[in-house]
mmCIF file of C-alpha atoms in Angstrom:
data_model
loop_
_atom_site.group_PDB
_atom_site.id
_atom_site.type_symbol
_atom_site.label_atom_id
_atom_site.label_comp_id
_atom_site.label_asym_id
_atom_site.label_seq_id
_atom_site.Cartn_x
_atom_site.Cartn_y
_atom_site.Cartn_z
ATOM 1 C CA MET C 1 0.000 0.000 0.000
ATOM 2 C CA ALA C 2 1.413 3.415 -0.999
ATOM 3 C CA SER C 3 2.398 5.752 1.817
ATOM 4 C CA ARG C 4 0.495 9.023 1.961
ATOM 5 C CA SER C 5 3.132 10.779 4.038
ATOM 6 C CA VAL C 6 4.598 12.424 0.935
ATOM 7 C CA LEU C 7 1.424 14.510 0.548
ATOM 8 C CA PRO C 8 0.780 17.352 3.001
ATOM 9 C CA ALA C 9 -1.901 16.441 5.515
ATOM 10 C CA ALA C 10 -5.199 18.319 5.479
ATOM 11 C CA VAL C 11 -5.991 20.659 8.360
ATOM 12 C CA SER C 12 -9.379 21.103 10.030
ATOM 13 C CA ASP C 13 -10.316 24.119 7.910
ATOM 14 C CA GLN C 14 -8.530 22.936 4.776
ATOM 15 C CA LYS C 15 -9.079 24.926 1.576
ATOM 16 C CA TYR C 16 -9.529 23.019 -1.679
ATOM 17 C CA VAL C 17 -9.382 24.085 -5.310
ATOM 18 C CA THR C 18 -11.184 22.957 -8.424
ATOM 19 C CA VAL C 19 -9.349 22.285 -11.675
ATOM 20 C CA SER C 20 -10.849 22.658 -15.156
ATOM 21 C CA PRO C 21 -8.774 21.673 -18.220
ATOM 22 C CA MET C 22 -8.941 23.250 -21.668
ATOM 23 C CA ALA C 23 -7.155 22.572 -24.940
ATOM 24 C CA GLY C 24 -5.302 25.748 -25.851
ATOM 25 C CA GLY C 25 -4.864 24.628 -29.451
ATOM 26 C CA TYR C 26 -3.272 21.604 -31.107
ATOM 27 C CA ILE C 27 0.075 20.891 -32.761
ATOM 28 C CA THR C 28 1.603 17.744 -34.229
ATOM 29 C CA LEU C 29 4.783 16.292 -32.746
ATOM 30 C CA ASP C 30 7.224 13.738 -34.140
ATOM 31 C CA ASP C 31 8.092 11.070 -31.582
ATOM 32 C CA LYS C 32 11.748 11.043 -32.668
ATOM 33 C CA PHE C 33 12.258 14.506 -31.151
ATOM 34 C CA PHE C 34 10.955 13.473 -27.738
ATOM 35 C CA ILE C 35 11.646 9.817 -26.995
ATOM 36 C CA HIS C 36 14.242 7.151 -27.713
ATOM 37 C CA PRO C 37 13.991 4.679 -29.275
ATOM 38 C CA ALA C 38 11.267 5.983 -31.584
ATOM 39 C CA ASP C 39 9.574 5.003 -34.814
ATOM 40 C CA PRO C 40 10.925 7.678 -37.198
ATOM 41 C CA LYS C 41 7.487 7.979 -38.832
ATOM 42 C CA ALA C 42 5.417 8.156 -35.628
ATOM 43 C CA ARG C 43 3.575 11.464 -35.171
ATOM 44 C CA ARG C 44 0.885 12.594 -32.734
ATOM 45 C CA THR C 45 -1.486 15.555 -32.878
ATOM 46 C CA VAL C 46 -1.616 16.726 -29.291
ATOM 47 C CA PRO C 47 -3.347 19.445 -27.269
ATOM 48 C CA SER C 48 -1.518 22.233 -25.520
ATOM 49 C CA LEU C 49 -3.386 21.866 -22.261
ATOM 50 C CA THR C 50 -4.235 24.772 -19.992
ATOM 51 C CA PHE C 51 -5.958 24.679 -16.623
ATOM 52 C CA LEU C 52 -8.255 26.999 -14.711
ATOM 53 C CA ILE C 53 -7.698 26.567 -10.968
ATOM 54 C CA THR C 54 -10.367 28.130 -8.769
ATOM 55 C CA HIS C 55 -9.570 28.861 -5.107
ATOM 56 C CA PRO C 56 -12.321 29.860 -2.605
ATOM 57 C CA GLY C 57 -10.703 33.259 -2.050
ATOM 58 C CA SER C 58 -7.274 34.779 -1.522
ATOM 59 C CA ASP C 59 -5.716 38.228 -1.243
ATOM 60 C CA ILE C 60 -2.418 37.397 -2.941
ATOM 61 C CA HIS C 61 -1.399 39.946 -5.571
ATOM 62 C CA GLY C 62 -4.053 42.289 -4.194
ATOM 63 C CA ALA C 63 -7.052 40.116 -5.079
ATOM 64 C CA ASP C 64 -10.429 40.491 -3.389
ATOM 65 C CA GLN C 65 -10.552 37.531 -0.997
ATOM 66 C CA THR C 66 -14.346 37.742 -0.673
ATOM 67 C CA ARG C 67 -14.757 36.205 -4.133
ATOM 68 C CA PRO C 68 -13.257 33.121 -5.805
ATOM 69 C CA PHE C 69 -9.664 33.499 -6.961
ATOM 70 C CA HIS C 70 -9.059 32.439 -10.573
ATOM 71 C CA LEU C 71 -5.650 31.108 -11.574
ATOM 72 C CA MET C 72 -4.673 29.962 -15.050
ATOM 73 C CA PHE C 73 -1.811 27.492 -15.376
ATOM 74 C CA ASP C 74 -0.460 27.978 -18.907
ATOM 75 C CA LEU C 75 -2.366 29.628 -21.752
ATOM 76 C CA GLY C 76 -1.597 27.280 -24.637
ATOM 77 C CA LEU C 77 -1.051 28.654 -28.134
ATOM 78 C CA ARG C 78 -1.979 32.087 -29.432
ATOM 79 C CA LYS C 79 -5.391 32.111 -31.111
ATOM 80 C CA ALA C 80 -3.938 32.785 -34.581
ATOM 81 C CA LYS C 81 -0.628 31.906 -36.208
ATOM 82 C CA GLU C 82 -0.320 35.446 -37.580
ATOM 83 C CA LEU C 83 0.068 36.769 -34.028
ATOM 84 C CA TYR C 84 3.523 35.163 -33.897
ATOM 85 C CA PRO C 85 6.643 36.576 -35.606
ATOM 86 C CA GLU C 86 7.706 34.998 -38.892
ATOM 87 C CA ALA C 87 10.271 32.641 -37.342
ATOM 88 C CA LEU C 88 7.662 31.109 -35.046
ATOM 89 C CA GLN C 89 5.075 30.964 -37.832
ATOM 90 C CA LYS C 90 7.503 28.805 -39.805
ATOM 91 C CA HIS C 91 8.118 26.677 -36.731
ATOM 92 C CA ILE C 92 4.377 26.150 -36.264
ATOM 93 C CA ASP C 93 4.043 25.184 -39.942
ATOM 94 C CA GLY C 94 6.484 22.394 -39.114
ATOM 95 C CA ARG C 95 4.003 21.228 -36.464
ATOM 96 C CA ALA C 96 1.149 20.767 -38.973
ATOM 97 C CA PRO C 97 -1.558 19.686 -38.835
ATOM 98 C CA HIS C 98 -2.297 22.285 -36.190
ATOM 99 C CA GLU C 99 -5.291 24.190 -34.808
ATOM 100 C CA LEU C 100 -4.807 27.412 -32.869
ATOM 101 C CA SER C 101 -8.282 28.927 -32.644
ATOM 102 C CA PRO C 102 -10.400 29.898 -30.791
ATOM 103 C CA GLY C 103 -7.928 30.686 -27.991
ATOM 104 C CA VAL C 104 -8.273 30.273 -24.241
ATOM 105 C CA ALA C 105 -9.935 33.643 -23.580
ATOM 106 C CA LYS C 106 -12.883 32.832 -25.847
ATOM 107 C CA GLN C 107 -13.295 29.430 -24.215
ATOM 108 C CA LEU C 108 -13.458 31.113 -20.833
ATOM 109 C CA LYS C 109 -16.019 33.649 -22.077
ATOM 110 C CA ASP C 110 -18.126 30.922 -23.652
ATOM 111 C CA GLY C 111 -18.035 29.057 -20.336
ATOM 112 C CA GLY C 112 -19.158 32.082 -18.334
ATOM 113 C CA LEU C 113 -15.894 33.550 -17.005
ATOM 114 C CA ASP C 114 -14.661 36.901 -18.270
ATOM 115 C CA PRO C 115 -10.867 36.802 -18.811
ATOM 116 C CA SER C 116 -10.648 40.089 -16.909
ATOM 117 C CA ASP C 117 -11.710 38.118 -13.823
ATOM 118 C CA VAL C 118 -8.573 35.955 -13.992
ATOM 119 C CA ASP C 119 -6.363 37.054 -11.094
ATOM 120 C CA LEU C 120 -3.161 35.185 -11.804
ATOM 121 C CA VAL C 121 -1.537 33.431 -14.757
ATOM 122 C CA MET C 122 1.305 31.069 -13.951
ATOM 123 C CA LEU C 123 3.317 29.686 -16.855
ATOM 124 C CA SER C 124 5.063 26.348 -16.575
ATOM 125 C CA HIS C 125 7.625 27.940 -18.915
ATOM 126 C CA VAL C 126 7.745 30.569 -21.653
ATOM 127 C CA HIS C 127 7.657 28.551 -24.888
ATOM 128 C CA TYR C 128 5.274 29.766 -27.628
ATOM 129 C CA ASP C 129 2.761 26.948 -27.058
ATOM 130 C CA HIS C 130 2.342 27.808 -23.374
ATOM 131 C CA HIS C 131 2.297 31.603 -23.075
ATOM 132 C CA GLY C 132 -0.810 32.028 -25.270
ATOM 133 C CA ASP C 133 -2.333 35.522 -25.569
ATOM 134 C CA PRO C 134 -1.338 37.437 -22.406
ATOM 135 C CA GLU C 135 -3.006 40.616 -23.673
ATOM 136 C CA ASP C 136 -6.387 38.880 -23.361
ATOM 137 C CA PHE C 137 -5.984 38.894 -19.549
ATOM 138 C CA PRO C 138 -5.836 42.616 -18.747
ATOM 139 C CA LYS C 139 -5.995 42.387 -14.953
ATOM 140 C CA ALA C 140 -4.017 39.214 -14.296
ATOM 141 C CA HIS C 141 -0.610 39.146 -12.677
ATOM 142 C CA PHE C 142 1.831 36.844 -14.497
ATOM 143 C CA VAL C 143 4.217 34.624 -12.551
ATOM 144 C CA VAL C 144 7.025 32.524 -14.004
ATOM 145 C CA GLY C 145 9.889 30.499 -12.601
ATOM 146 C CA ARG C 146 13.318 31.886 -11.803
ATOM 147 C CA GLY C 147 15.188 32.890 -14.956
ATOM 148 C CA ALA C 148 12.204 32.671 -17.299
ATOM 149 C CA LEU C 149 11.820 36.439 -17.801
ATOM 150 C CA ASN C 150 15.436 36.699 -18.899
ATOM 151 C CA VAL C 151 14.885 33.917 -21.441
ATOM 152 C CA LEU C 152 11.771 35.613 -22.785
ATOM 153 C CA GLU C 153 13.542 38.945 -23.208
ATOM 154 C CA HIS C 154 16.977 37.773 -24.372
ATOM 155 C CA GLY C 155 16.525 34.231 -25.679
ATOM 156 C CA LEU C 156 19.036 31.470 -25.183
ATOM 157 C CA GLY C 157 21.733 32.804 -27.501
ATOM 158 C CA GLY C 158 24.169 30.249 -28.814
ATOM 159 C CA ILE C 159 22.979 27.588 -26.378
ATOM 160 C CA ALA C 160 19.824 26.865 -28.383
ATOM 161 C CA PRO C 161 19.538 29.190 -31.407
ATOM 162 C CA HIS C 162 16.724 27.066 -32.844
ATOM 163 C CA GLN C 163 14.384 28.262 -30.067
ATOM 164 C CA HIS C 164 12.573 31.565 -30.544
ATOM 165 C CA PHE C 165 11.214 33.990 -27.938
ATOM 166 C CA VAL C 166 9.480 37.354 -28.248
ATOM 167 C CA PRO C 167 10.514 40.195 -25.908
ATOM 168 C CA GLY C 168 7.574 42.049 -24.398
ATOM 169 C CA THR C 169 5.255 39.037 -24.536
ATOM 170 C CA LEU C 170 4.341 39.511 -20.858
ATOM 171 C CA PRO C 171 3.248 42.867 -19.384
ATOM 172 C CA GLU C 172 6.287 44.327 -17.642
ATOM 173 C CA ASP C 173 4.272 45.994 -14.870
ATOM 174 C CA ARG C 174 2.301 42.833 -14.047
ATOM 175 C CA SER C 175 4.939 40.122 -14.263
ATOM 176 C CA SER C 176 7.264 38.628 -11.685
ATOM 177 C CA GLU C 177 9.423 35.604 -11.028
ATOM 178 C CA LEU C 178 9.265 33.070 -8.250
ATOM 179 C CA PRO C 179 12.070 33.113 -5.667
ATOM 180 C CA ASP C 180 15.336 31.326 -6.350
ATOM 181 C CA PRO C 181 14.600 27.625 -5.655
ATOM 182 C CA SER C 182 17.938 27.311 -3.877
ATOM 183 C CA ASP C 183 16.786 29.834 -1.245
ATOM 184 C CA GLN C 184 15.528 27.482 1.456
ATOM 185 C CA SER C 185 14.046 30.362 3.418
ATOM 186 C CA LYS C 186 11.459 30.698 0.629
ATOM 187 C CA SER C 187 11.029 27.093 -0.544
ATOM 188 C CA LYS C 188 10.504 23.778 1.211
ATOM 189 C CA PRO C 189 11.135 20.183 0.115
ATOM 190 C CA LEU C 190 8.163 17.954 -0.621
ATOM 191 C CA GLY C 191 8.861 14.251 -1.091
ATOM 192 C CA PRO C 192 11.554 13.873 -3.757
ATOM 193 C CA PHE C 193 11.328 17.545 -4.815
ATOM 194 C CA PRO C 194 13.918 19.830 -3.176
ATOM 195 C CA ALA C 195 12.023 23.086 -3.766
ATOM 196 C CA THR C 196 8.278 23.768 -3.572
ATOM 197 C CA TYR C 197 6.248 26.869 -2.666
ATOM 198 C CA ASP C 198 2.898 26.960 -0.899
ATOM 199 C CA LEU C 199 1.252 29.404 -3.310
ATOM 200 C CA PHE C 200 -1.723 30.503 -1.188
ATOM 201 C CA GLY C 201 -0.179 29.703 2.185
ATOM 202 C CA ASP C 202 -2.979 27.250 3.003
ATOM 203 C CA GLY C 203 -1.760 23.945 1.546
ATOM 204 C CA SER C 204 -4.135 23.991 -1.421
ATOM 205 C CA VAL C 205 -1.639 24.619 -4.256
ATOM 206 C CA TYR C 206 2.087 24.021 -4.391
ATOM 207 C CA VAL C 207 4.470 25.279 -7.056
ATOM 208 C CA VAL C 208 7.067 22.586 -7.732
ATOM 209 C CA ASP C 209 10.476 23.414 -9.207
ATOM 210 C CA THR C 210 11.105 20.949 -12.062
ATOM 211 C CA PRO C 211 14.237 22.075 -13.917
ATOM 212 C CA GLY C 212 15.538 20.829 -17.237
ATOM 213 C CA HIS C 213 13.164 21.703 -20.036
ATOM 214 C CA LEU C 214 13.725 25.452 -19.941
ATOM 215 C CA PRO C 215 14.947 27.856 -17.234
ATOM 216 C CA GLY C 216 12.197 28.452 -14.704
ATOM 217 C CA HIS C 217 10.124 25.378 -15.544
ATOM 218 C CA VAL C 218 7.596 24.616 -12.785
ATOM 219 C CA ASN C 219 4.777 22.187 -12.087
ATOM 220 C CA LEU C 220 1.633 22.882 -10.076
ATOM 221 C CA LEU C 221 0.365 20.463 -7.421
ATOM 222 C CA CYS C 222 -3.316 21.069 -6.670
ATOM 223 C CA ARG C 223 -5.375 19.704 -3.768
ATOM 224 C CA THR C 224 -8.952 18.973 -4.850
ATOM 225 C CA LYS C 225 -11.546 17.351 -2.626
ATOM 226 C CA ASP C 226 -11.179 14.025 -4.435
ATOM 227 C CA ARG C 227 -7.438 13.788 -5.045
ATOM 228 C CA TRP C 228 -4.263 15.675 -5.873
ATOM 229 C CA LEU C 229 -3.451 16.752 -9.435
ATOM 230 C CA MET C 230 0.129 17.416 -10.533
ATOM 231 C CA LEU C 231 0.097 19.639 -13.638
ATOM 232 C CA CYS C 232 3.431 18.937 -15.274
ATOM 233 C CA GLY C 233 3.761 21.300 -18.238
ATOM 234 C CA ASP C 234 6.621 20.025 -20.407
ATOM 235 C CA ALA C 235 8.470 18.172 -17.656
ATOM 236 C CA PHE C 236 7.722 15.162 -19.868
ATOM 237 C CA HIS C 237 6.131 14.809 -23.305
ATOM 238 C CA ASP C 238 5.313 11.110 -23.334
ATOM 239 C CA ARG C 239 3.988 8.962 -20.502
ATOM 240 C CA ARG C 240 6.419 6.201 -21.457
ATOM 241 C CA LEU C 241 9.170 8.412 -20.060
ATOM 242 C CA LEU C 242 7.492 8.164 -16.651
ATOM 243 C CA THR C 243 7.219 4.384 -16.821
ATOM 244 C CA GLY C 244 10.814 4.009 -17.960
ATOM 245 C CA GLU C 245 9.815 2.376 -21.249
ATOM 246 C CA LYS C 246 11.504 5.197 -23.185
ATOM 247 C CA ASP C 247 14.402 7.570 -22.728
ATOM 248 C CA ILE C 248 14.593 11.262 -23.636
ATOM 249 C CA GLY C 249 15.182 11.654 -27.369
ATOM 250 C CA THR C 250 17.907 13.631 -29.135
ATOM 251 C CA TRP C 251 18.627 14.455 -32.767
ATOM 252 C CA GLU C 252 21.447 15.837 -34.848
ATOM 253 C CA GLY C 253 21.291 19.489 -35.894
ATOM 254 C CA PRO C 254 23.587 21.621 -38.031
ATOM 255 C CA HIS C 255 25.826 22.370 -35.052
ATOM 256 C CA GLY C 256 25.625 19.133 -33.082
ATOM 257 C CA THR C 257 23.262 17.066 -30.941
ATOM 258 C CA LEU C 258 20.011 18.727 -29.913
ATOM 259 C CA CYS C 259 17.375 17.880 -27.305
ATOM 260 C CA ILE C 260 13.876 19.209 -26.652
ATOM 261 C CA HIS C 261 15.101 19.892 -23.101
ATOM 262 C CA LEU C 262 17.729 22.578 -22.662
ATOM 263 C CA ASP C 263 19.365 20.523 -19.899
ATOM 264 C CA LYS C 264 18.777 16.854 -20.658
ATOM 265 C CA GLU C 265 20.341 15.589 -17.423
ATOM 266 C CA ALA C 266 18.287 17.935 -15.253
ATOM 267 C CA ALA C 267 15.130 16.990 -17.176
ATOM 268 C CA ALA C 268 15.868 13.303 -16.638
ATOM 269 C CA GLU C 269 16.268 13.956 -12.919
ATOM 270 C CA SER C 270 12.946 15.813 -12.814
ATOM 271 C CA ILE C 271 11.284 12.854 -14.540
ATOM 272 C CA ARG C 272 12.897 10.487 -12.030
ATOM 273 C CA ARG C 273 11.523 12.592 -9.180
ATOM 274 C CA LEU C 274 8.058 12.578 -10.741
ATOM 275 C CA ARG C 275 8.230 8.799 -11.094
ATOM 276 C CA GLU C 276 9.265 8.474 -7.444
ATOM 277 C CA PHE C 277 6.547 10.888 -6.344
ATOM 278 C CA GLN C 278 3.898 8.891 -8.206
ATOM 279 C CA LYS C 279 5.134 5.691 -6.595
ATOM 280 C CA MET C 280 5.110 7.232 -3.123
ATOM 281 C CA ALA C 281 1.681 8.862 -3.460
ATOM 282 C CA GLY C 282 -0.032 6.102 -5.421
ATOM 283 C CA ASP C 283 -3.636 6.728 -6.432
ATOM 284 C CA GLU C 284 -3.786 9.872 -4.302
ATOM 285 C CA VAL C 285 -2.197 11.903 -7.123
ATOM 286 C CA GLU C 286 -2.635 12.082 -10.884
ATOM 287 C CA LEU C 287 0.164 13.442 -13.085
ATOM 288 C CA ILE C 288 -0.873 15.337 -16.229
ATOM 289 C CA ALA C 289 1.549 16.718 -18.835
ATOM 290 C CA ALA C 290 0.667 19.477 -21.284
ATOM 291 C CA HIS C 291 0.655 17.405 -24.475
ATOM 292 C CA GLU C 292 -1.106 14.176 -23.511
ATOM 293 C CA GLU C 293 -3.630 13.468 -26.233
ATOM 294 C CA VAL C 294 -4.809 10.159 -24.727
ATOM 295 C CA TRP C 295 -5.480 11.792 -21.348
ATOM 296 C CA TRP C 296 -7.331 14.650 -23.047
ATOM 297 C CA GLU C 297 -9.616 12.350 -25.026
ATOM 298 C CA LYS C 298 -10.542 10.559 -21.808
ATOM 299 C CA ASN C 299 -11.110 13.759 -19.831
ATOM 300 C CA ARG C 300 -12.362 16.396 -22.296
ATOM 301 C CA ARG C 301 -15.887 15.888 -20.958
ATOM 302 C CA ASN C 302 -14.545 17.567 -17.799
ATOM 303 C CA ALA C 303 -13.298 20.625 -19.716
ATOM 304 C CA PHE C 304 -14.262 24.094 -18.508
ATOM 305 C CA PRO C 305 -16.888 24.987 -17.351
ATOM 306 C CA ALA C 306 -16.895 21.457 -15.933
ATOM 307 C CA LYS C 307 -14.056 20.305 -13.669
ATOM 308 C CA LEU C 308 -11.981 17.228 -12.979
#
């Protein structure tokens, strides 16, 4: 029987959140860029999942704690390819077939939530298929992991010139980074993870540092009334990496070996920690990555305005 000690115990007046998934567009991925060994012809059209997390009420970032607090984890793709610069438009063409519309903001409106009522947007990382349309959330504060704002503004330079970022994507006056995960006065270990942050200060949502894919990559661990949900962003792209059936893929580029993760070794360690966490927590937690098409097909009936 799996030990539950890895998961923070509930208190007498425990706060819980609800989690509603959405598909923030679709792109097509070649397995050979993500896993090894891989069928060189295998391709999957996958969602770029986003999640609305609703908390009973909090005053963080100046919110009105007398009403529900709305947090978005990732925003998927922009609602139209033309909203990206030319380099990213060409990149997206390489991910065809793809579907970008209608965008997350319209899905929220159609489900009864005005995007201006979103209090906080947290990005797992700042890649083009996760930052979505920030301008559609005029009152939200944007939070990213340590180092992510620098990547967004200055790119990765010679480390990964094939990756493209757009300065000014996030509103400068409403964006901030999480504390340095090595600062143990701000973060606490949780199970196999060295650095986590209690986002609301009430044990309902934890930000989990999961380095490797891109600087500042984070997961979100959410306590619902039924179970815990670990929203994993791009910590892994294929569930077979969690089971150990596959390894992280690499490929040869013009200037040497490339990997979808900026730091392959750190990404592998994050995956190992996720695997250990799942084993320790058992059925009490469900891990969900951003591009899991099988999970989405099974759970899309619970998409916003419904919940998991």
